[in-house]
Amino acid sequence: MSAAISLGFIAQHEIRLAWRDFLGMLTAGRPARARGAVIGLVVFAIFLHLPAYAIVGRFADIAARPDKTTLIVIAASLALGWALILSQAMESVTRMFYARADLDLIMSSPIALSRLFSVRMAAIALTVTVMALLLSVPFVDVLVIGGGARWLSAFGVVIAVGLSAAAAAIGLTIVLFRAIGPKRTRLVAQIVAAVIGAGFVIALQIAAILSYGTLSRFAVLTSDAAAAFAPDADSPLWWPVRAMLGEWQPLLALLAASLVVLGVTMMLVVPNLGEDIARASSAVAAAARQGRSARRFPVVSRVTALRRKELLLLRRDPWLVSQTLMQLLYLVPPAVMLWRSFSDSGVAVVLITPVIVMAAGQLAGGLAWLTISGEDAADLVATAPSPPAQVIRAKVEVVLLVIAVVSAPLVVPLMLVSAWQAAVTAAGVGIAALSATAVQLWFRVQARRSQFRRRQTSSRLATFAEAFSSIGWAATSALVLAWPLLAAITAGLTLGMLALTWAISPKRS
């Protein structure tokens, strides 16, 4: 097999895997849904033009040489996109180390490992860049319609952003891998990816809240302080923005720089990547052997054994942190906003309650899916000498236990302020967690735990019901403390929505 054929085969393999993963996320692993998923994706893309117009429509007719404030806003938007792509690219690189079952087979092939990993790194860069291009289409369409063809250069900027973000993700993950070891990198890389993806927006929003009392990040970007710290309008630091505005020389320089950064990163990383992956594989295997050698089997009841099994699986789940941390981080700005807005009136502490309740409901939904639907050993559990109801009860108890442990550090301090509010918050957390768990129970579809990030596609009705349930109980908890009569109305509406969800859910034996 020639080198060209080998590289072509590997490239096709990587593209095929990426395409299968994309289809799997759209169809939840059910090929029969492919046509409906594609139609739904097209409709969603068309609908996405509306929020795109609301976000970038006012920038379409700006001058080719805008003022410094406009430059800052556009640069911040590009930085936000770069951070989000970097977060996704870090997850892809981490999965390459820990979640790809074909690495041992490919590493034993007669193909040079440097070529193999070069193609794999290029595939990661291509995947995240294509994803960024697809997401940017509605925004660029709005800009082109409102401001002319010069905005087509935005696609080139998106390509440069995707390539540079992929290079940064590869370099950062490898640095973590070699600095703290393969065992810790999987967890730390997920935390870093979640913080990077959400941190930029959260930091801007918190700065806007503390300085101007608003959640809008534009309050900071358009302030005199930001303009004072920004470089002059002729600085090369504004080249990405000028490339976005249609200047071809900055665009070509940006594309060239991104390709050079990606190439240099691959040249530095690829030669030792085989050894790094071997270390990752050996570390995982050693941890498994150590766990088996140190394992003890105390005599406990069946229900206790089931609880321990679920808790152990949740603790070992490699992707749970990155999937749940980001949604909790986005709750920080509303909490800060509520605290600042009402700090003088004493209502701030009251309004912290719905934030905690909503976070608990969202987290409970993900945990419930992992314990109830994401069972890798479903046949083995089904043969256990325990009634199915007992198995489900143990799984639900584990979800509630984890929610209680996570919520306790937030609820207990409220007792120092108001015992009544602490009790209402605890009750709201419990009800929201039970409701989200019930929705997952009604719509449970057997799947593997590795499919956690595409769980929303298995039943969109369950996804919406879970979200509205968390919102409803959060509103009810806040109204119980402020206007109890209105709380009865929101509680009734939430219960009615749950009852309707149960009525149209698939029938279970």
Coordinates of C-alpha atoms in Angstrom, one line a residue:
M1 CA 0.0 0.0 0.0
S2 CA 1.6 3.3 -1.1
A3 CA 1.9 6.3 1.3
A4 CA -0.7 8.3 -0.7
I5 CA -3.2 5.4 -0.6
S6 CA -2.6 4.9 3.1
L7 CA -3.1 8.6 3.9
G8 CA -6.2 8.7 1.7
F9 CA -7.6 5.6 3.4
I10 CA -7.1 7.1 6.9
A11 CA -8.6 10.4 5.8
Q12 CA -11.7 8.7 4.5
H13 CA -11.9 6.7 7.7
E14 CA -11.8 9.9 9.8
I15 CA -14.3 11.7 7.6
R16 CA -16.6 8.6 7.8
L17 CA -16.4 8.5 11.6
A18 CA -17.2 12.2 11.9
W19 CA -20.1 11.9 9.5
R20 CA -21.5 8.9 11.5
D21 CA -21.1 10.8 14.7
F22 CA -23.0 13.8 13.2
L23 CA -25.8 11.6 12.0
G24 CA -25.9 9.8 15.3
M25 CA -26.4 13.1 17.1
L26 CA -29.2 14.1 14.8
T27 CA -31.0 10.7 14.8
A28 CA -30.1 9.3 18.3
G29 CA -28.6 6.3 16.6
R30 CA -31.8 5.5 14.5
P31 CA -31.1 5.7 10.8
A32 CA -34.8 5.7 10.0
R33 CA -35.0 9.2 11.4
A34 CA -32.4 10.6 9.0
R35 CA -34.8 12.2 6.6
G36 CA -36.9 13.8 9.3
A37 CA -33.7 15.0 11.1
V38 CA -32.4 16.6 8.0
I39 CA -35.7 18.4 7.4
G40 CA -35.7 19.5 11.0
L41 CA -32.1 20.8 10.7
V42 CA -33.0 22.8 7.6
V43 CA -36.0 24.3 9.2
F44 CA -34.0 25.1 12.3
A45 CA -31.3 26.8 10.1
I46 CA -34.0 28.9 8.4
F47 CA -35.5 29.9 11.8
L48 CA -32.0 30.7 13.1
H49 CA -31.9 33.7 10.7
L50 CA -34.4 35.5 13.0
P51 CA -32.1 35.6 16.1
A52 CA -29.2 36.2 13.8
Y53 CA -30.9 39.3 12.4
A54 CA -31.6 40.5 16.0
I55 CA -27.9 40.0 17.0
V56 CA -25.9 41.2 13.9
G57 CA -28.4 42.9 11.7
R58 CA -27.5 46.4 13.0
F59 CA -23.8 45.8 12.1
A60 CA -24.5 45.0 8.4
D61 CA -24.2 48.5 7.1
I62 CA -21.3 49.7 9.2
A63 CA -18.5 51.6 7.4
A64 CA -15.4 49.9 6.1
R65 CA -13.4 52.0 8.6
P66 CA -15.6 51.9 11.8
D67 CA -14.9 53.6 15.1
K68 CA -13.1 52.0 17.9
T69 CA -16.2 51.0 19.8
T70 CA -17.5 49.0 16.8
L71 CA -14.1 47.4 16.4
I72 CA -14.2 46.3 20.1
V73 CA -17.7 44.8 19.7
I74 CA -16.8 42.8 16.6
A75 CA -13.5 41.7 18.1
A76 CA -15.2 40.5 21.3
S77 CA -17.7 38.5 19.1
L78 CA -14.8 36.8 17.3
A79 CA -13.1 36.1 20.6
L80 CA -16.3 34.5 21.9
G81 CA -16.6 32.3 18.8
W82 CA -13.0 31.3 19.1
A83 CA -13.5 30.3 22.8
L84 CA -16.5 28.2 22.0
I85 CA -14.7 26.4 19.1
L86 CA -11.7 25.9 21.3
S87 CA -13.9 24.2 23.9
Q88 CA -15.4 21.8 21.4
A89 CA -11.9 21.1 19.9
M90 CA -10.5 20.3 23.3
E91 CA -13.3 17.8 23.9
S92 CA -12.5 16.2 20.5
V93 CA -8.8 15.9 21.2
T94 CA -9.6 14.4 24.7
R95 CA -11.9 11.8 23.1
M96 CA -9.1 10.9 20.6
F97 CA -7.0 9.8 23.6
Y98 CA -9.6 8.1 25.7
A99 CA -12.8 7.3 23.8
R100 CA -11.6 5.9 20.4
A101 CA -11.7 2.1 20.3
D102 CA -9.6 1.9 17.1
L103 CA -6.3 3.4 18.4
D104 CA -4.6 0.1 19.3
L105 CA -5.6 -1.4 15.9
I106 CA -4.4 1.6 13.9
M107 CA -1.1 1.9 15.9
S108 CA -0.3 -1.7 15.0
S109 CA -0.7 -1.0 11.3
P110 CA 2.3 -0.7 9.0
I111 CA 1.6 3.0 8.4
A112 CA 3.9 5.5 9.9
L113 CA 2.4 6.9 13.1
S114 CA 3.5 10.5 12.2
R115 CA 1.4 10.4 9.1
L116 CA -1.5 8.7 10.8
F117 CA -1.7 11.2 13.6
S118 CA -1.1 14.1 11.2
V119 CA -4.3 13.1 9.4
R120 CA -6.1 12.6 12.6
M121 CA -5.2 16.1 13.9
A122 CA -6.1 17.6 10.5
A123 CA -9.5 15.7 10.8
I124 CA -10.1 17.3 14.1
A125 CA -9.3 20.8 12.7
L126 CA -11.5 20.1 9.7
T127 CA -14.4 18.9 11.8
V128 CA -14.5 21.9 14.2
T129 CA -14.0 24.3 11.3
V130 CA -16.9 22.8 9.3
M131 CA -19.1 22.9 12.4
A132 CA -18.2 26.6 12.9
L133 CA -19.0 27.3 9.2
L134 CA -22.4 25.7 9.5
L135 CA -23.3 27.7 12.6
S136 CA -22.1 30.9 11.0
V137 CA -24.1 30.6 7.8
P138 CA -27.3 32.4 9.1
F139 CA -25.3 35.3 10.6
V140 CA -23.3 35.8 7.4
D141 CA -26.4 35.6 5.3
V142 CA -28.0 38.4 7.4
L143 CA -24.8 40.5 7.0
V144 CA -24.6 39.9 3.2
I145 CA -28.2 40.8 2.7
G146 CA -28.0 43.9 4.7
G147 CA -24.4 45.1 3.8
G148 CA -23.4 43.5 0.6
A149 CA -21.0 40.9 -0.7
R150 CA -18.0 42.2 1.3
W151 CA -19.3 40.3 4.3
L152 CA -18.6 37.0 2.5
S153 CA -15.0 37.4 3.8
A154 CA -16.5 36.4 7.1
F155 CA -16.4 32.8 6.0
G156 CA -12.6 33.1 5.6
V157 CA -12.4 34.5 9.1
V158 CA -14.4 31.6 10.5
I159 CA -12.1 29.2 8.8
A160 CA -9.1 30.9 10.3
V161 CA -10.8 30.9 13.7
G162 CA -11.5 27.2 13.5
L163 CA -8.0 26.2 12.4
S164 CA -6.3 28.3 15.1
A165 CA -8.7 27.1 17.8
A166 CA -8.0 23.5 16.8
A167 CA -4.3 24.2 17.0
A168 CA -4.7 25.8 20.5
A169 CA -6.8 22.9 21.7
I170 CA -4.3 20.3 20.5
G171 CA -1.4 22.2 22.1
L172 CA -3.2 22.9 25.4
T173 CA -4.4 19.3 25.8
I174 CA -0.9 17.8 25.1
V175 CA 0.6 20.3 27.6
L176 CA -1.9 19.2 30.2
F177 CA -1.2 15.6 29.3
R178 CA 2.5 15.9 29.8
A179 CA 2.3 18.2 32.8
I180 CA -0.2 16.4 35.0
G181 CA -0.3 12.9 33.5
P182 CA -2.9 11.0 31.5
K183 CA -5.0 10.0 34.5
R184 CA -5.8 13.6 35.5
T185 CA -5.9 15.1 32.1
R186 CA -9.2 13.6 31.1
L187 CA -11.0 15.4 34.0
V188 CA -8.9 18.6 33.9
A189 CA -9.3 19.0 30.2
Q190 CA -13.1 18.7 30.4
I191 CA -13.2 21.3 33.2
V192 CA -10.9 23.6 31.2
A193 CA -13.1 23.2 28.1
A194 CA -16.3 24.0 30.0
V195 CA -14.7 27.0 31.7
I196 CA -13.3 28.3 28.4
G197 CA -16.5 27.9 26.6
A198 CA -18.6 29.7 29.1
G199 CA -16.0 31.8 30.9
F200 CA -15.7 34.6 28.3
V201 CA -19.4 35.4 28.3
I202 CA -19.8 35.0 32.0
A203 CA -16.8 37.3 32.7
L204 CA -18.3 40.0 30.5
Q205 CA -21.7 39.7 32.0
I206 CA -20.5 39.8 35.6
A207 CA -18.4 42.9 34.7
A208 CA -21.5 44.5 33.2
I209 CA -23.6 43.6 36.3
L210 CA -21.1 45.0 38.8
S211 CA -20.3 48.1 36.8
Y212 CA -23.6 49.0 35.1
G213 CA -26.3 46.8 36.6
T214 CA -27.2 45.0 33.4
L215 CA -26.7 41.5 32.0
S216 CA -25.8 42.9 28.6
R217 CA -22.1 42.4 27.8
F218 CA -22.3 45.3 25.3
A219 CA -22.4 47.7 28.3
V220 CA -18.8 46.8 29.0
L221 CA -17.7 46.6 25.4
T222 CA -19.1 50.0 24.5
S223 CA -17.9 51.8 27.6
D224 CA -15.3 54.5 27.6
A225 CA -13.0 52.4 29.8
A226 CA -12.9 49.7 27.1
A227 CA -12.1 52.3 24.4
A228 CA -9.3 53.7 26.6
F229 CA -7.6 50.4 27.0
A230 CA -8.1 49.3 23.3
P231 CA -5.2 49.8 20.8
D232 CA -5.4 52.5 18.1
A233 CA -7.6 51.8 15.1
D234 CA -4.6 51.3 12.8
S235 CA -3.1 48.6 15.0
P236 CA -2.4 45.2 13.4
L237 CA -4.3 43.7 16.4
W238 CA -7.5 44.7 14.5
W239 CA -6.7 42.7 11.4
P240 CA -9.2 39.9 12.2
V241 CA -11.9 42.6 12.4
R242 CA -10.8 44.2 9.2
A243 CA -10.7 40.8 7.5
M244 CA -14.3 40.4 8.6
L245 CA -15.2 43.7 7.1
G246 CA -13.9 42.6 3.6
E247 CA -10.3 43.7 3.5
W248 CA -8.5 40.9 1.6
Q249 CA -4.9 41.5 2.7
P250 CA -5.7 41.0 6.4
L251 CA -7.9 38.1 5.5
L252 CA -5.1 36.3 3.6
A253 CA -2.6 37.1 6.4
L254 CA -5.1 35.7 8.9
L255 CA -5.6 32.4 6.9
A256 CA -1.9 32.0 6.4
A257 CA -1.1 32.6 10.1
S258 CA -3.8 30.0 11.2
L259 CA -2.4 27.4 8.8
V260 CA 1.2 28.1 10.0
V261 CA 0.1 27.8 13.7
L262 CA -1.7 24.5 13.0
G263 CA 1.2 23.1 11.0
V264 CA 3.8 24.1 13.7
T265 CA 1.6 22.6 16.4
M266 CA 1.3 19.4 14.6
M267 CA 5.1 19.3 13.9
L268 CA 5.8 19.7 17.6
V269 CA 3.1 17.3 18.9
V270 CA 2.9 14.5 16.4
P271 CA 6.4 12.9 16.8
N272 CA 5.7 11.9 20.5
L273 CA 2.0 11.4 20.2
G274 CA 2.2 7.6 19.8
E275 CA 4.0 7.4 23.1
D276 CA 1.5 9.8 24.8
I277 CA -1.4 7.7 23.6
A278 CA 0.3 4.5 24.8
R279 CA 0.7 6.1 28.2
A280 CA -3.0 7.0 28.3
S281 CA -4.0 3.5 27.4
S282 CA -1.6 2.0 30.0
A283 CA -2.8 4.4 32.7
V284 CA -6.4 3.5 32.1
A285 CA -5.6 -0.2 32.2
A286 CA -3.5 0.2 35.3
A287 CA -6.3 2.1 37.1
A288 CA -8.7 -0.7 36.1
R289 CA -6.3 -3.4 37.5
Q290 CA -5.7 -1.4 40.7
G291 CA -9.4 -1.0 41.2
R292 CA -10.0 -4.8 40.7
S293 CA -7.2 -5.7 43.1
A294 CA -8.4 -3.4 45.8
R295 CA -12.0 -4.2 45.5
R296 CA -13.9 -5.7 48.4
F297 CA -17.4 -7.3 48.3
P298 CA -19.0 -6.7 51.6
V299 CA -22.3 -8.4 52.4
V300 CA -25.0 -5.8 51.8
S301 CA -28.6 -5.9 50.7
R302 CA -29.5 -5.9 47.0
V303 CA -30.8 -2.4 47.0
T304 CA -27.6 -1.1 48.7
A305 CA -25.5 -3.0 46.1
L306 CA -27.5 -1.3 43.3
R307 CA -27.0 2.1 44.9
R308 CA -23.3 1.5 45.2
K309 CA -23.1 0.4 41.6
E310 CA -24.8 3.5 40.3
L311 CA -22.8 5.8 42.4
L312 CA -19.6 4.1 41.3
L313 CA -20.6 4.5 37.6
L314 CA -21.4 8.2 38.0
R315 CA -18.1 8.8 39.7
R316 CA -16.3 7.0 36.9
D317 CA -18.3 8.5 34.1
P318 CA -15.6 10.3 32.0
W319 CA -17.7 12.9 30.3
L320 CA -20.2 13.9 33.0
V321 CA -18.2 16.9 34.2
S322 CA -18.0 18.7 30.8
Q323 CA -21.7 18.0 30.0
T324 CA -23.0 19.4 33.3
L325 CA -20.5 22.1 34.4
M326 CA -21.3 24.5 31.6
Q327 CA -25.0 24.6 32.2
L328 CA -24.3 25.4 35.8
L329 CA -21.8 28.1 35.0
Y330 CA -24.4 30.0 32.9
L331 CA -26.5 30.3 36.1
V332 CA -23.8 32.4 37.8
P333 CA -24.6 35.8 36.0
P334 CA -28.3 35.7 36.8
A335 CA -27.5 35.0 40.4
V336 CA -25.0 37.9 40.6
M337 CA -27.5 40.1 38.7
L338 CA -30.3 39.3 41.1
W339 CA -28.1 39.8 44.1
R340 CA -26.9 43.2 43.0
S341 CA -30.2 44.5 41.8
F342 CA -32.0 43.7 45.0
S343 CA -29.2 43.9 47.6
D344 CA -30.6 47.1 49.0
S345 CA -34.1 45.8 49.4
G346 CA -33.3 42.4 50.9
V347 CA -35.0 40.5 48.0
A348 CA -31.7 39.3 46.6
V349 CA -31.5 36.3 48.9
V350 CA -35.1 35.3 48.0
L351 CA -34.3 35.4 44.3
I352 CA -31.3 33.0 44.7
T353 CA -33.9 30.2 45.4
P354 CA -35.1 29.9 41.8
V355 CA -31.5 29.8 40.5
I356 CA -30.7 26.8 42.8
V357 CA -34.0 25.0 41.9
M358 CA -33.5 25.4 38.2
A359 CA -29.9 24.2 38.4
A360 CA -31.0 21.1 40.4
G361 CA -33.7 20.3 37.9
Q362 CA -31.3 20.5 34.9
L363 CA -28.6 18.4 36.7
A364 CA -31.1 15.8 37.8
G365 CA -32.3 15.3 34.2
G366 CA -28.8 14.5 33.0
L367 CA -28.1 12.2 36.0
A368 CA -31.4 10.5 35.6
W369 CA -30.7 9.7 31.9
L370 CA -27.3 8.2 32.9
T371 CA -28.8 6.0 35.6
I372 CA -32.1 5.0 34.0
S373 CA -31.5 5.0 30.2
G374 CA -27.7 4.9 30.0
E375 CA -27.3 1.3 31.2
D376 CA -24.4 -0.5 29.5
A377 CA -25.3 -3.8 31.3
A378 CA -29.0 -3.8 30.9
D379 CA -29.3 -7.5 30.2
L380 CA -27.2 -8.3 33.3
V381 CA -29.3 -6.0 35.5
A382 CA -32.5 -7.6 34.1
T383 CA -31.3 -11.0 35.2
A384 CA -30.6 -9.9 38.8
P385 CA -32.8 -11.4 41.5
S386 CA -34.5 -8.1 42.2
P387 CA -37.9 -6.8 40.9
P388 CA -37.7 -4.2 38.2
A389 CA -39.4 -1.7 40.4
Q390 CA -36.7 -2.1 43.1
V391 CA -34.0 -1.5 40.5
I392 CA -35.7 1.7 39.3
R393 CA -36.2 2.9 42.8
A394 CA -32.5 2.4 43.6
K395 CA -31.5 4.4 40.5
V396 CA -33.9 7.2 41.4
E397 CA -32.6 7.3 45.0
V398 CA -29.0 7.7 43.7
V399 CA -30.1 10.7 41.6
L400 CA -31.8 12.3 44.5
L401 CA -28.8 11.6 46.7
V402 CA -26.3 13.2 44.3
I403 CA -28.6 16.3 43.9
A404 CA -28.9 16.6 47.7
V405 CA -25.1 16.5 48.1
V406 CA -24.6 19.1 45.4
S407 CA -27.4 21.4 46.6
A408 CA -26.5 21.2 50.3
P409 CA -23.6 23.7 50.2
L410 CA -26.0 26.2 48.6
V411 CA -29.1 25.5 50.8
V412 CA -27.5 25.3 54.2
P413 CA -26.1 28.9 54.2
L414 CA -29.7 30.1 53.6
M415 CA -30.6 28.7 57.0
L416 CA -28.6 31.5 58.5
V417 CA -30.7 34.1 56.7
S418 CA -34.1 32.4 56.8
A419 CA -35.1 29.0 57.8
W420 CA -38.3 29.3 55.9
Q421 CA -36.5 30.1 52.6
A422 CA -34.1 27.2 53.2
A423 CA -37.0 24.9 53.6
V424 CA -38.7 26.2 50.5
T425 CA -35.5 25.9 48.5
A426 CA -34.9 22.4 49.7
A427 CA -38.4 21.4 48.8
G428 CA -38.1 23.0 45.4
V429 CA -34.9 21.2 44.7
G430 CA -36.4 17.9 45.6
I431 CA -39.6 18.4 43.5
A432 CA -37.6 19.7 40.5
A433 CA -35.3 16.7 40.7
L434 CA -38.2 14.3 41.0
S435 CA -40.0 15.8 38.1
A436 CA -36.9 15.7 35.8
T437 CA -36.3 12.1 36.9
A438 CA -39.9 11.2 36.2
V439 CA -39.8 12.6 32.7
Q440 CA -36.7 10.6 32.0
L441 CA -38.4 7.5 33.4
W442 CA -41.5 8.0 31.2
F443 CA -39.4 8.4 28.1
R444 CA -36.6 6.0 28.8
V445 CA -35.0 4.5 25.8
Q446 CA -32.2 2.0 26.3
A447 CA -28.8 3.5 25.3
R448 CA -25.2 3.4 26.1
R449 CA -23.7 5.9 28.5
S450 CA -21.3 7.1 25.8
Q451 CA -24.3 8.5 24.0
F452 CA -25.0 11.0 26.9
R453 CA -24.1 14.1 24.8
R454 CA -26.8 13.2 22.2
R455 CA -29.5 12.2 24.7
Q456 CA -31.6 15.3 23.8
T457 CA -32.3 13.8 20.3
S458 CA -33.9 10.6 21.6
S459 CA -37.0 12.5 22.6
R460 CA -37.3 16.2 22.0
L461 CA -40.7 16.2 23.8
A462 CA -38.9 14.8 27.0
T463 CA -36.2 17.5 26.6
F464 CA -38.8 20.3 26.4
A465 CA -40.8 18.8 29.3
E466 CA -37.7 18.6 31.4
A467 CA -36.8 22.2 30.7
F468 CA -40.3 23.6 31.3
S469 CA -40.6 21.6 34.5
S470 CA -37.3 23.1 35.9
I471 CA -38.5 26.6 35.0
G472 CA -42.0 26.0 36.4
W473 CA -40.7 24.8 39.8
A474 CA -38.1 27.5 40.0
A475 CA -40.8 30.1 39.5
T476 CA -43.1 28.4 42.0
S477 CA -40.3 28.4 44.6
A478 CA -39.7 32.1 44.2
L479 CA -43.4 32.9 44.3
V480 CA -44.0 30.9 47.5
L481 CA -41.6 33.3 49.2
A482 CA -43.1 36.4 47.6
W483 CA -46.7 35.9 46.5
P484 CA -48.1 32.5 47.7
L485 CA -51.3 32.8 45.8
L486 CA -49.5 33.1 42.5
A487 CA -47.3 30.2 43.5
A488 CA -50.4 28.0 43.5
I489 CA -51.1 29.0 39.9
T490 CA -47.6 28.3 38.6
A491 CA -47.5 25.0 40.6
G492 CA -50.8 24.0 39.0
L493 CA -49.6 24.8 35.5
T494 CA -46.4 22.9 36.0
L495 CA -48.3 19.8 37.4
G496 CA -50.7 20.1 34.4
M497 CA -47.8 20.1 32.0
L498 CA -46.2 17.1 33.7
A499 CA -49.6 15.3 33.6
L500 CA -49.9 16.0 29.9
T501 CA -46.4 14.7 29.4
W502 CA -47.2 11.5 31.2
A503 CA -50.4 11.0 29.2
I504 CA -48.6 11.2 25.9
S505 CA -45.5 9.3 26.9
P506 CA -44.8 5.8 25.5
K507 CA -46.7 3.1 27.5
R508 CA -44.4 1.1 29.8
S509 CA -45.0 -2.2 31.3

